[in-house]
Amino acid sequence: MSCASVLSIRDLQISLANQSPSNSALVSDVSLEVMRGKATGLIGASGSGKSLTCLAVMDLLPKNLHCSKGEVELIRGTVGDKTPLCCIRGKRAAMIMQNPVSCFDPVFTVGYHLKETLRAHKLDVAKNINRIRSTLAELGFQQPDEILAAYPFQLSGGMLQRIMVSLALLLEVELLIADEPTTDLDVIVQSRILGLIDRLKKEKNMGVLLVTHDLSVIARLADNVLVMHKGRVIESAPVAKLFAHPREEYTKALLSAHFSLYGQDLSGEVHS
Amino acid sequence: MLHFIFRRLLLLIPILFTVSVLVFLILRLGPNDPALSYLRLSQIPPTDEALATAREFLGLNKPLLVQYLDWAGRALRLDFGLSYVTHRPVLAEILYYLPATLELAGVSLLLTLLVSIPLGMWSALNKDCWPDHMTRAFAFFGVSMPNFWMGFLLVTVFSVWLHWLPPMGRGGISHLIMPAVSLALMSISINIRLIRASMLENLHTRSVLYARARGLRERTVIGVHVFKNSLIPVITAIGMHVGELLGGAVVVESIFSWPGVGRFAVSSIYNRDYPVMQCFLLLMVVIFVLCNLLVDICYAAIDPRIRLAGEGNR
């Protein structure tokens, strides 16, 4: 079952809700597949449509945008038909987002966030309290109870990022959407978070959709890579192949820019 | 928390001192001679001789500073002197009228919250649709309508034409409706706009996006997260509304013959009853400051960022 698809997007087009799709498409012809236990990377410059694609998967597009074409199939159910979304969001597909401090409600404790999410998915909090503690401990929190009682602004970005991951673990999601999970984090924390995602992918057999503009993140985690440019997927290849033989000019530019900054050959970094 | 309350109570001392100086000086800056008012109200012909005796009796021949210290010293012992009109202790008179005013202001505040919070939320959740347009029109109307004019309109319609509500006086709930509505209208309108703006701002935060991504129901996202965050500026505004309601009560009580401190104060101003005016102003300041202290406490209770400030981050 390790090759089963958890997410497949076909010919996705996202455009402004009140205009004709032909002249207002922000994202078009995006097709991608995420397999169980594999990570699909999505790279491209800011504004190339990576995050919009993620939001479309969760059906969380802003009101003025909509999917005008194509379909998103998430674990044998199509997003946008009348399957209750709360059964997919959080329960089957979890998101970890960039700038985690802004993603939590400052007037509630971290524990409240976790518990209300479990409750929203019909999980009994009292029965699961030990699982919450052990999950937090598994993610490297030595004093889970202290973390649960803390307010989001008392924790660091990396800690909150791990809290987001803990929700994915608690709800046993099949798909993890990581939208720039390491932006705003310092290098040591970055490496920890990436290690963590890698572990989830392998141990829990999760599918990961990894959005980033950082090629080293892709090199470390992804199995397949899609390059997005101006709302379109321009290149798609297994990660080693993309780094060794980029086909498109834009991809080449992206790679050489990265090399000139970090001066190393990424193909050596790519995991086997 | 106790430390916070104590510190705020200490702050009351300089505030009251400043206000008492201002109240005393401003009233004396007027063109009237208190001794003359005293004689007129006591129905004694103001001969030079009578004026001199009255000045002596009221201590008006002493330097202003001494007069202030005399007054402030007695005020500290809650002795605000005798009213020129009734010759009874001022504080007792005011406390006699105060419950009626607190009733009116309290009901108006309750009305403000009960009407403005749902309307503001409704407006924000239906932005640019008809509920939003209607609520905004209502708020615009409410802000532009002076409370005394609103009072006259209400009396004309509901008392003179329809005979539904009594036009004046204090009694049951029916007596309370029109004064409370005309008093609260301004606060309601301001609050609606405030809640609408604050809801709209909170609806588009990343924490709401993440709350939806976690699979929370829309009801929870809005009813718990957006609502609680939107309430924070509203609580601040309540402190302001208390001042507005107390000030507005002076006008509204006069229109509806509501037997409260406001009407009493207005008549004391007409009469130039200095001890009453001084005591009234000071009392209003104390109520206003205490209400704002209460607001600050609520603020700390609802927002952990304020409650935990100073404890340092982990």
XYZ file of N, CA and C in Angstrom, chain B residues 36-155:
360
model
N -23.934 86.321 46.145
C -25.156 86.863 45.552
C -26.169 85.740 45.298
N -25.647 84.619 44.755
C -26.521 83.462 44.512
C -27.124 82.985 45.820
N -26.285 82.969 46.833
C -26.741 82.459 48.130
C -27.903 83.299 48.658
N -27.732 84.631 48.561
C -28.773 85.522 49.065
C -30.050 85.382 48.244
N -29.861 85.307 46.912
C -31.033 85.200 46.042
C -31.815 83.927 46.377
N -31.075 82.804 46.519
C -31.736 81.527 46.783
C -32.354 81.491 48.176
N -31.766 82.286 49.099
C -32.344 82.333 50.438
C -33.432 83.408 50.530
N -33.694 84.073 49.382
C -34.699 85.140 49.279
C -34.457 86.274 50.286
N -33.176 86.669 50.366
C -32.798 87.825 51.179
C -32.421 88.937 50.212
N -32.955 90.142 50.362
C -32.582 91.232 49.457
C -31.076 91.495 49.533
N -30.364 91.555 48.385
C -28.908 91.675 48.386
C -28.420 93.094 48.693
N -28.594 93.533 49.885
C -28.004 94.820 50.288
C -26.520 94.628 50.501
N -25.736 95.726 50.525
C -24.290 95.627 50.747
C -23.990 94.933 52.057
N -24.812 95.260 53.026
C -24.621 94.695 54.358
C -24.834 93.175 54.350
N -25.925 92.757 53.723
C -26.241 91.322 53.641
C -25.151 90.582 52.890
N -24.666 91.209 51.780
C -23.600 90.584 50.995
C -22.355 90.359 51.840
N -21.986 91.389 52.629
C -20.797 91.279 53.470
C -20.977 90.153 54.484
N -22.155 90.070 55.076
C -22.413 89.005 56.054
C -22.344 87.626 55.391
N -22.950 87.537 54.198
C -22.959 86.252 53.496
C -21.537 85.829 53.149
N -20.708 86.801 52.674
C -19.308 86.487 52.343
C -18.579 85.964 53.569
N -18.816 86.654 54.673
C -18.193 86.240 55.931
C -18.622 84.817 56.279
N -19.943 84.575 56.175
C -20.538 83.292 56.562
C -20.040 82.147 55.672
N -19.919 82.427 54.361
C -19.508 81.381 53.425
C -17.994 81.294 53.285
N -17.269 82.171 53.957
C -15.811 82.145 53.887
C -15.275 82.704 52.590
N -16.087 83.504 51.870
C -15.673 83.985 50.555
C -14.711 85.165 50.643
N -14.542 85.741 51.834
C -13.628 86.869 51.946
C -12.186 86.418 52.150
N -11.989 85.123 52.355
C -10.610 84.619 52.509
C -9.962 84.493 51.134
N -8.602 84.363 51.088
C -7.933 84.143 49.799
C -8.434 82.838 49.156
N -8.362 82.775 47.826
C -8.891 81.624 47.088
C -8.248 80.317 47.546
N -6.921 80.367 47.797
C -6.209 79.159 48.204
C -6.763 78.618 49.513
N -6.992 79.534 50.461
C -7.533 79.108 51.751
C -8.928 78.519 51.564
N -9.716 79.185 50.693
C -11.059 78.668 50.420
C -10.992 77.238 49.878
N -10.033 77.043 48.916
C -9.908 75.710 48.330
C -9.545 74.688 49.396
N -8.543 75.051 50.239
C -8.088 74.093 51.255
C -9.209 73.773 52.232
N -9.987 74.800 52.605
C -11.136 74.564 53.485
C -12.085 73.545 52.878
N -12.412 73.836 51.600
C -13.391 72.978 50.914
C -12.853 71.550 50.752
N -11.586 71.449 50.258
C -10.999 70.137 50.012
C -10.859 69.362 51.319
N -10.477 70.071 52.381
C -10.306 69.410 53.666
C -11.613 68.798 54.147
N -12.694 69.578 54.001
C -13.986 69.034 54.420
C -14.456 67.924 53.476
N -14.147 68.103 52.173
C -14.550 67.090 51.193
C -13.898 65.740 51.496
N -12.655 65.802 52.018
C -11.972 64.548 52.367
C -12.746 63.783 53.430
N -13.443 64.555 54.286
C -14.277 63.897 55.305
C -15.708 63.726 54.811
N -15.855 63.799 53.455
C -17.141 63.613 52.792
C -18.173 64.672 53.199
N -17.676 65.833 53.651
C -18.585 66.921 53.974
C -18.473 67.952 52.853
N -19.503 68.006 51.998
C -19.449 68.918 50.864
C -20.260 70.189 51.127
N -20.613 70.429 52.371
C -21.351 71.649 52.703
C -22.850 71.486 52.517
N -23.551 72.606 52.668
C -25.004 72.579 52.547
C -25.413 73.186 51.215
N -26.466 72.655 50.633
C -26.995 73.226 49.400
C -27.550 74.615 49.698
N -27.313 75.561 48.759
C -27.851 76.912 48.954
C -29.374 76.897 48.908
N -29.918 75.911 48.172
C -31.368 75.897 47.964
C -32.101 75.207 49.116
N -31.689 73.988 49.407
C -32.453 73.210 50.392
C -31.861 73.297 51.794
N -30.633 73.820 51.890
C -29.925 73.897 53.163
C -29.768 72.542 53.839
N -29.700 71.503 52.976
C -29.417 70.167 53.505
C -28.041 69.737 53.013
N -27.414 68.747 53.675
C -26.077 68.312 53.229
C -26.103 67.883 51.763
N -25.128 68.395 50.992
C -25.103 68.161 49.551
C -24.978 66.687 49.211
N -24.048 66.000 49.894
C -23.793 64.607 49.548
C -25.051 63.758 49.737
N -25.765 64.021 50.838
C -26.984 63.256 51.092
C -28.000 63.480 49.978
N -28.116 64.738 49.524
C -29.037 65.053 48.423
C -28.658 64.277 47.165
N -27.353 64.343 46.844
C -26.903 63.697 45.601
C -27.076 62.188 45.683
N -26.732 61.631 46.830
C -26.875 60.173 46.969
C -28.345 59.757 46.891
N -29.231 60.686 47.244
C -30.644 60.402 47.149
C -31.070 60.260 45.680
N -30.469 61.094 44.801
C -30.825 61.052 43.378
C -30.006 60.028 42.589
N -28.859 59.610 43.147
C -27.912 58.785 42.374
C -28.495 57.458 41.868
N -29.238 56.701 42.707
C -29.722 55.399 42.223
C -30.495 55.503 40.915
N -31.308 56.539 40.753
C -32.092 56.679 39.526
C -31.173 56.834 38.319
N -30.102 57.621 38.495
C -29.162 57.810 37.390
C -28.409 56.528 37.077
N -27.969 55.831 38.131
C -27.243 54.583 37.901
C -28.145 53.573 37.201
N -29.434 53.584 37.566
C -30.379 52.680 36.905
C -30.457 52.992 35.415
N -30.622 54.277 35.108
C -30.747 54.682 33.704
C -29.465 54.379 32.933
N -28.316 54.759 33.513
C -27.052 54.551 32.819
C -26.752 53.058 32.693
N -27.057 52.301 33.746
C -26.799 50.858 33.718
C -27.622 50.169 32.651
N -28.922 50.509 32.604
C -29.785 49.903 31.586
C -29.323 50.305 30.196
N -28.900 51.557 30.044
C -28.429 52.001 28.736
C -27.168 51.252 28.319
N -26.278 51.017 29.276
C -25.047 50.293 28.968
C -25.373 48.863 28.546
N -26.293 48.251 29.279
C -26.717 46.889 28.962
C -27.333 46.847 27.567
N -28.185 47.847 27.312
C -28.835 47.942 26.003
C -27.776 48.097 24.907
N -26.782 48.940 25.190
C -25.707 49.157 24.219
C -25.044 47.839 23.849
N -24.680 47.065 24.881
C -23.974 45.813 24.619
C -24.886 44.815 23.914
N -26.130 44.711 24.392
C -27.042 43.706 23.842
C -27.388 43.992 22.391
N -27.437 45.261 22.022
C -27.803 45.590 20.642
C -26.574 45.647 19.750
N -25.510 46.299 20.244
C -24.394 46.575 19.334
C -23.567 45.335 19.016
N -23.402 44.429 19.969
C -22.549 43.264 19.688
C -23.155 42.375 18.600
N -24.425 41.966 18.738
C -24.992 41.152 17.648
C -25.052 41.899 16.321
N -25.442 43.178 16.360
C -25.555 43.921 15.099
C -24.184 44.094 14.445
N -23.184 44.393 15.253
C -21.837 44.567 14.711
C -21.328 43.289 14.071
N -21.591 42.156 14.742
C -21.146 40.861 14.204
C -21.887 40.537 12.913
N -23.195 40.766 12.953
C -24.039 40.486 11.785
C -23.542 41.283 10.590
N -23.246 42.548 10.858
C -22.784 43.438 9.810
C -21.461 42.954 9.229
N -20.541 42.563 10.120
C -19.217 42.131 9.650
C -19.314 40.831 8.857
N -20.162 39.912 9.333
C -20.241 38.605 8.671
C -20.949 38.703 7.327
N -21.729 39.777 7.129
C -22.416 39.966 5.853
C -21.891 41.199 5.156
N -20.577 41.368 5.200
C -19.970 42.571 4.654
C -20.425 42.815 3.213
N -20.826 44.072 2.957
C -21.265 44.513 1.632
C -22.543 43.851 1.137
N -23.261 43.180 2.024
C -24.588 42.691 1.648
C -25.622 43.534 2.397
N -26.913 43.228 2.195
C -27.933 44.136 2.752
C -27.891 44.277 4.273
N -27.580 43.208 5.072
C -27.550 43.449 6.527
C -26.490 44.477 6.906
N -25.370 44.418 6.173
C -24.283 45.348 6.440
C -24.706 46.776 6.083
N -25.331 46.933 4.921
C -25.777 48.271 4.508
C -26.768 48.846 5.505
N -27.706 47.998 5.935
C -28.727 48.475 6.866
C -28.119 48.876 8.202
N -27.250 48.029 8.708
C -26.634 48.323 10.001
C -25.790 49.582 9.933
N -25.086 49.732 8.810
C -24.247 50.923 8.681
C -25.097 52.178 8.591
N -26.202 52.078 7.888
C -27.099 53.231 7.803
C -27.632 53.570 9.193
N -28.006 52.535 9.941
C -28.510 52.743 11.296
C -27.453 53.413 12.168
N -26.216 52.922 12.065
C -25.135 53.476 12.882
C -24.875 54.926 12.514
N -24.936 55.207 11.227
C -24.713 56.573 10.759
C -25.799 57.499 11.318
N -27.039 57.025 11.247
C -28.177 57.769 11.772
C -27.996 57.997 13.280
N -27.613 56.934 13.982
C -27.491 57.018 15.433
C -26.407 57.975 15.887
N -25.301 57.980 15.174
C -24.206 58.865 15.563
C -24.584 60.317 15.296
N -25.336 60.535 14.216
C -25.648 61.914 13.837
C -26.780 62.510 14.661
N -27.536 61.658 15.344
C -28.736 62.130 16.026
C -28.415 62.545 17.463
N -28.540 63.851 17.803
C -28.271 64.237 19.185
C -29.311 63.612 20.126
N -28.901 63.276 21.343
C -29.821 62.533 22.208
C -31.045 63.356 22.625
N -30.894 64.685 22.737
C -32.069 65.465 23.147
C -33.120 65.494 22.035
N -32.633 65.541 20.785
C -33.549 65.547 19.649
C -34.245 64.188 19.513
N -33.447 63.130 19.695
C -34.002 61.775 19.663
C -35.085 61.650 20.732
N -34.813 62.213 21.910
C -35.772 62.154 23.016
C -37.091 62.809 22.625
N -37.011 63.999 22.018
C -38.242 64.698 21.607
C -39.007 63.891 20.577
N -38.287 63.329 19.608
C -38.945 62.532 18.566
C -39.671 61.335 19.174
N -38.975 60.651 20.097
C -39.583 59.473 20.725
C -40.849 59.859 21.479
N -40.755 60.964 22.228
C -41.929 61.401 22.998
C -43.089 61.712 22.048
